[in-house]
Structures are given as structure tokens and as C-alpha cells.
Short mmCIF file of C-alpha atoms and ligand atoms in Angstrom, two decimals:
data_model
loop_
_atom_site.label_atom_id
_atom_site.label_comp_id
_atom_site.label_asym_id
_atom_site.label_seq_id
_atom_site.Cartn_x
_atom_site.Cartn_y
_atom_site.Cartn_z
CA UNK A 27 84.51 47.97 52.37
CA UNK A 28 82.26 45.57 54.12
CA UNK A 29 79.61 43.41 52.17
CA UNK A 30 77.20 41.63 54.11
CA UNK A 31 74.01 39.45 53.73
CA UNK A 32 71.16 38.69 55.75
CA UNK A 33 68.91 35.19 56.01
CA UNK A 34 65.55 35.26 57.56
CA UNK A 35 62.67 33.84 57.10
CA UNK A 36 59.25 36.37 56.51
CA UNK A 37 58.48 37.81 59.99
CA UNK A 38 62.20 36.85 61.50
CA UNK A 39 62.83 40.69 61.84
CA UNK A 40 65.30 40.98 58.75
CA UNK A 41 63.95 44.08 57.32
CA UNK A 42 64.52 45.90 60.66
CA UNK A 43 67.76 44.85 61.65
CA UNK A 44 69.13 45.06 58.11
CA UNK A 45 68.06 48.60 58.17
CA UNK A 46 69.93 49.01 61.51
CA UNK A 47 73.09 47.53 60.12
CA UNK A 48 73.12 49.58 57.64
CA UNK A 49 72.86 52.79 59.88
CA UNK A 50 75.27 51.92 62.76
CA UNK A 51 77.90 50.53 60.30
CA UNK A 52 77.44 52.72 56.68
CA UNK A 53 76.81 50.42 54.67
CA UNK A 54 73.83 50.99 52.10
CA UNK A 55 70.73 48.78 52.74
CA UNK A 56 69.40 46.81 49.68
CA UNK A 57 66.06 44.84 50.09
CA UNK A 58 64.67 43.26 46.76
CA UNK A 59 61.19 43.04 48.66
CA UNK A 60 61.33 46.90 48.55
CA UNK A 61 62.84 47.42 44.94
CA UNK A 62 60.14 45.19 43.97
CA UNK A 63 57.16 46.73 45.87
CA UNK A 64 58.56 49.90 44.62
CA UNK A 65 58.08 48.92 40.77
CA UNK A 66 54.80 47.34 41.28
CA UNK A 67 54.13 50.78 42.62
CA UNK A 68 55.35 52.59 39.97
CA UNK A 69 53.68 50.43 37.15
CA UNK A 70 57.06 49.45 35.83
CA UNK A 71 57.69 46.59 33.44
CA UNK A 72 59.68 45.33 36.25
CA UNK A 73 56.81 45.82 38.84
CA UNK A 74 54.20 43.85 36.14
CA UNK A 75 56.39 41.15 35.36
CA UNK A 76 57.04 40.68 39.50
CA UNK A 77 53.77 41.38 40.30
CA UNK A 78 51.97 38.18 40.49
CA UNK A 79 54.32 36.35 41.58
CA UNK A 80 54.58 38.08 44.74
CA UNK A 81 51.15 38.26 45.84
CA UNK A 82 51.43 34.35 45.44
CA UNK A 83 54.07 34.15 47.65
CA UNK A 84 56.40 32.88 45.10
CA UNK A 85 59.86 33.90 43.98
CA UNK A 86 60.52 36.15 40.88
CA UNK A 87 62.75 34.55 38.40
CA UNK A 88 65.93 34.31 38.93
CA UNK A 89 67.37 35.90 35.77
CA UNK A 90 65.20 39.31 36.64
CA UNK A 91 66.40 39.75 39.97
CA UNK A 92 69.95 38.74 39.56
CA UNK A 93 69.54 41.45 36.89
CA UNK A 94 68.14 43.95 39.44
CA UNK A 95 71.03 43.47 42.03
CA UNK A 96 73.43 43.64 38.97
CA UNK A 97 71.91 47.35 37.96
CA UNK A 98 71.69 48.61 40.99
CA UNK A 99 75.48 47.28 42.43
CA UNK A 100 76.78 49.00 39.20
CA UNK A 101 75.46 51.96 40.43
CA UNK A 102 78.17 52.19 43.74
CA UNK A 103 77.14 51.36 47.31
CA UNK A 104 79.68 53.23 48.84
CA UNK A 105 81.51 51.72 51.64
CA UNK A 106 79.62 48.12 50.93
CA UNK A 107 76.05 46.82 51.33
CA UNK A 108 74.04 44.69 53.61
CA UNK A 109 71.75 42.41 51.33
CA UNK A 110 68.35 41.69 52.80
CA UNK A 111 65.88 38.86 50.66
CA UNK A 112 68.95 38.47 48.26
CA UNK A 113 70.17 36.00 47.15
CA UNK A 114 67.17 33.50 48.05
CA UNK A 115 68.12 30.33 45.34
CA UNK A 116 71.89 29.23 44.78
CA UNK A 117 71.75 30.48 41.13
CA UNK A 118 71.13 34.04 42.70
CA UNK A 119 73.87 33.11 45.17
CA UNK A 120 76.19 32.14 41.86
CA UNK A 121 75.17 35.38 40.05
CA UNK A 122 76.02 37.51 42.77
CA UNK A 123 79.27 35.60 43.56
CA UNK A 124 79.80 36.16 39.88
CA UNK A 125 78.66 39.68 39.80
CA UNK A 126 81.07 40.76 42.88
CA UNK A 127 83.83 38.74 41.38
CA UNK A 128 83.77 41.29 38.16
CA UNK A 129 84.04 44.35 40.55
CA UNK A 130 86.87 42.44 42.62
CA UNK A 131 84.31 41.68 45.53
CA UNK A 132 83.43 39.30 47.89
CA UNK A 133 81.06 38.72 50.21
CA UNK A 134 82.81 39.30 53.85
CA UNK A 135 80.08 37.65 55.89
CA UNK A 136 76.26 35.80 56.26
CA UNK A 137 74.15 36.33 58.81
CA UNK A 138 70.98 34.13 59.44
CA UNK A 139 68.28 34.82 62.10
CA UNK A 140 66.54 31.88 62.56
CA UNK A 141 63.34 31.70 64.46
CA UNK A 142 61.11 28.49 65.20
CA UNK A 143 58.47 27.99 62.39
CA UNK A 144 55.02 28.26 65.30
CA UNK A 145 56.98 31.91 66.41
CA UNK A 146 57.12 32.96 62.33
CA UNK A 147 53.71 32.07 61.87
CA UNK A 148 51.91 33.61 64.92
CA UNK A 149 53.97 36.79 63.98
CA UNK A 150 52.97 36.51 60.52
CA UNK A 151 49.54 36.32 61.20
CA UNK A 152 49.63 39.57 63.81
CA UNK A 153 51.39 41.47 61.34
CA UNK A 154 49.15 40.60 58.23
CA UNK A 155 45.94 42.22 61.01
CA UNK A 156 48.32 45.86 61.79
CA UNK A 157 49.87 46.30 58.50
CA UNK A 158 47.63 45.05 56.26
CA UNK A 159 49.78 43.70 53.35
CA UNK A 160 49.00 41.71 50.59
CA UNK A 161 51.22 39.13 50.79
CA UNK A 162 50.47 38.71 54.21
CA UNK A 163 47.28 36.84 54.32
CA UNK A 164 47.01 32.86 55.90
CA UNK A 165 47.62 31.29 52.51
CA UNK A 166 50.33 33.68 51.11
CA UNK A 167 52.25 33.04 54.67
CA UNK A 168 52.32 29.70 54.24
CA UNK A 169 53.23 29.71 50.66
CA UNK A 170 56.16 31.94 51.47
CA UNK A 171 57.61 29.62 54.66
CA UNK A 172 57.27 26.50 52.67
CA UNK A 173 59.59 28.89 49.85
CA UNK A 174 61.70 30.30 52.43
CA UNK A 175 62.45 26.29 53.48
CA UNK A 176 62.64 24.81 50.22
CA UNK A 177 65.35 27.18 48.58
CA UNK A 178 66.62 30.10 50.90
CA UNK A 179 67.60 27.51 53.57
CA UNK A 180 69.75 25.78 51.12
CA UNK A 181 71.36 29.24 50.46
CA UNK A 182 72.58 29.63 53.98
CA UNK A 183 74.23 25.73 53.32
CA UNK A 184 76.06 26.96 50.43
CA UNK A 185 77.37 29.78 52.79
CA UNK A 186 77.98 27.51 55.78
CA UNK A 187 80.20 25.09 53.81
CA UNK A 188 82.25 28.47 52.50
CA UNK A 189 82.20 29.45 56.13
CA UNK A 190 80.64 32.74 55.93
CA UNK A 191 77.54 31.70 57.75
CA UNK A 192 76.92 32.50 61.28
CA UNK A 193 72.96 31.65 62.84
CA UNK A 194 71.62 34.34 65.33
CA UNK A 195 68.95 33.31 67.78
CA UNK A 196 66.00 35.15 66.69
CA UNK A 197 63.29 33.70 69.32
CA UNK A 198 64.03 36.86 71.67
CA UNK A 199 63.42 40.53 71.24
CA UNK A 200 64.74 43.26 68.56
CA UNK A 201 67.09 44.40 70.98
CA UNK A 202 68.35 41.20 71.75
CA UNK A 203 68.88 39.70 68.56
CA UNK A 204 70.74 43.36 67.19
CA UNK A 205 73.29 43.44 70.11
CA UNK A 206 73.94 39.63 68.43
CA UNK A 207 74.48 40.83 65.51
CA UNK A 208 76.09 44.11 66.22
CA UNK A 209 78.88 42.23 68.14
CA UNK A 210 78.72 39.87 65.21
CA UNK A 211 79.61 42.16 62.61
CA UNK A 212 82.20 44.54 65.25
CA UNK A 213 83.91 41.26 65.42
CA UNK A 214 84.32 40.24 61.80
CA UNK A 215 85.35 43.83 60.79
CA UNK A 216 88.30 43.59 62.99
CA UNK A 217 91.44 43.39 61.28
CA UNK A 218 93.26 39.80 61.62
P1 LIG B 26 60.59 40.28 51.04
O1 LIG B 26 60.15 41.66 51.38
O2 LIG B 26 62.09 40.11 51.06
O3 LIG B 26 59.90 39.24 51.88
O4 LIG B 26 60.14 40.00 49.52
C1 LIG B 26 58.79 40.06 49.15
C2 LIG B 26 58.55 39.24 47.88
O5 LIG B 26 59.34 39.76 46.79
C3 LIG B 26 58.93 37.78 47.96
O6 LIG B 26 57.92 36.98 48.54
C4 LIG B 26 59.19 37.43 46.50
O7 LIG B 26 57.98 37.26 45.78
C5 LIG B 26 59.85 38.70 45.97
N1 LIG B 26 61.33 38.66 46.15
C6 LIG B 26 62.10 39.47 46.92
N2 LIG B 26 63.40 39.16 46.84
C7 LIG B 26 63.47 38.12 45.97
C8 LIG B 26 64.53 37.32 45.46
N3 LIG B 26 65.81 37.53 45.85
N4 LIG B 26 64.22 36.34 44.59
C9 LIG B 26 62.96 36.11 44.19
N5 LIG B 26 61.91 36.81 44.64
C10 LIG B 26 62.15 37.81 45.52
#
């Protein structure tokens, strides 16, 4: 069992190395960005409730997506999980604490790629013209860093002083940053 989270901010690469992770070392992916584009999708009650908030760049409440992570960790993850855009407040980091507590879990370790803000923004912006979407235009971008820096950041803290959290560089190249955190993760599953 191995349960590990990833910090990034939008456009640090997260969503692609925490898919990677997932692959090389079993353990099932879970992105809240993608549950929640999935119900908007869908029309759900989740997906309308989320809806707006996300094309504002803002975060859903707490309560609904500590809810979400609940449901779907209830469900089984198999041989652990690696959490990507969850948690992103410290109540979501107290619910899940909370919620893994229940099951006789804990989180084994935090990983944060952190990339200078000029880098996030110019990728931002490149990524908003190929992909098109909707929470990627100038305004939505900047709403989401000055998010990502106002709560998340104070998530990887909490971590930090409960040393779990470890900072990749993530001003270099995929590759780069995933044979980081590949030799991160190799290292921490290593038996004491
Ligand atoms: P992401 O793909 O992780 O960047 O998430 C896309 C959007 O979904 C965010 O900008 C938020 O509006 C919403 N979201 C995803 N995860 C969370 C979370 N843990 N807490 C609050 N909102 C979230």
C-alpha cells in the first residue's frame, strides 16, 4: 500500500506525471480536475453545482469535494492512490487525514513540483492557444495562480511541518522532473 499526493501549481506538469506514477508504480490515479470535468460533462448535480466555479478559476467548496474523495476512496484503490489537485485547502487536507484515518490510512508521502510563477504563466498561456480549455484563458490563469498561492501553498506547509513534503525542481523538462520523482518515490517505498 502506498498513498501519495501531488502539489503543483496549473501548468507545473502534475496531471502528466501523476498519471505516470500511477502507471510505473500501480497505484490508481485520482484527479478532482477530471472527476469534476467529468460531471460537468455529464450534467450531474455534482457537475452544476461545480460548474461555475471552475470556469472562474475558483475552488469548489470544500464540503463537496471532501465528499467526492470520500465516495470514491470507499470504493477501493487497490494497492493505494496518487492524489493529483487534492487536497488544495487545509480543511480538505483535515478531511482526508480524517477520512484515511477511518480506513487505518495514512498518507506515506507529498510531492510538490514547483516551477517559477513567469515559467507557469508563459506555459499557461501556450497551452490555453493548443488545447483550447475554458479555464485556460488570461484572466482564469491568473485567477487560478493567485488560488494556487493563497491556499494550496499553505497545504504543502502543513505537510512540510509533518515531514511528508519533498519539492521537485520543475523548471526543466518532463523527463527530468519524472526521473526526480521516480527516484523519489523508489526511495521512500524502501523498507527501513
Ligand atoms: P485541476 O484540473 O486540478 O487544475 O482542477 C480544475 C478545477 O477544478 C480547479 O480550478 C477547481 O475549480 C476545481 N477543483 C479541482 N480540484 C479541487 C479541489 N481539491 N478543491 C476545490 N476545487 C477543485
Amino acid at each position: 500500500m502506498m498513498n501519495l499526493i501531488l502539489f503543483g501549481p496549473p501548468g507545473s506538469g502534475k496531471g502528466t506525471q501523476a498519471k505516470r506514477i500511477g502507471q510505473e508504480f500501480g497505484v490508481t490515479h485520482l484527479s478532482t480536475g477530471e472527476m469534476l470535468r467529468r460531471a460537468v460533462a455529464e450534467g450531474s448535480a455534482l457537475g452544476l453545482a461545480a460548474r461555475e466555479q471552475m470556469n472562474a478559476g475558483r475552488l469548489v467548496p470544500d464540503g463537496v469535494m471532501i465528499g467526492l474523495v470520500r465516495e470514491r476512496l470507499r470504493r477501493g484503490v487497490g494497492r493505494g492512490f496518487i492524489l493529483d489537485g487534492f487536497p488544495r485547502t487545509i480543511e480538505q487536507a483535515r478531511g482526508l487525514e480524517r477520512m484515511l484515518g477511518e480506513m487505518g490510512q495514512h498518507v506515506d508521502r507529498v510531492l510538490s513540483i514547483v516551477v517559477p510563477r513567469d515559467e507557469i504563466l508563459r506555459r499557461l498561456l501556450e497551452r490555453a492557444r493548443i488545447e483550447g480549455r475554458s479555464d485556460d484563458c488570461a484572466d482564469v490563469i491568473a485567477e487560478r495562480l493567485a488560488v494556487y498561492e493563497r491556499e494550496t501553498a499553505q497545504v504543502a506547509e502543513w505537510y512540510r511541518e509533518r515531514s511528508l513534503l519533498t519539492e521537485v525542481d520543475g523548471g526543466r523538462t518532463i523527463e527530468d522532473v519524472w526521473s526526480d520523482i521516480r527516484g523519489l518515490i523508489e526511495e521512500s517505498r524502501r523498507p527501513a
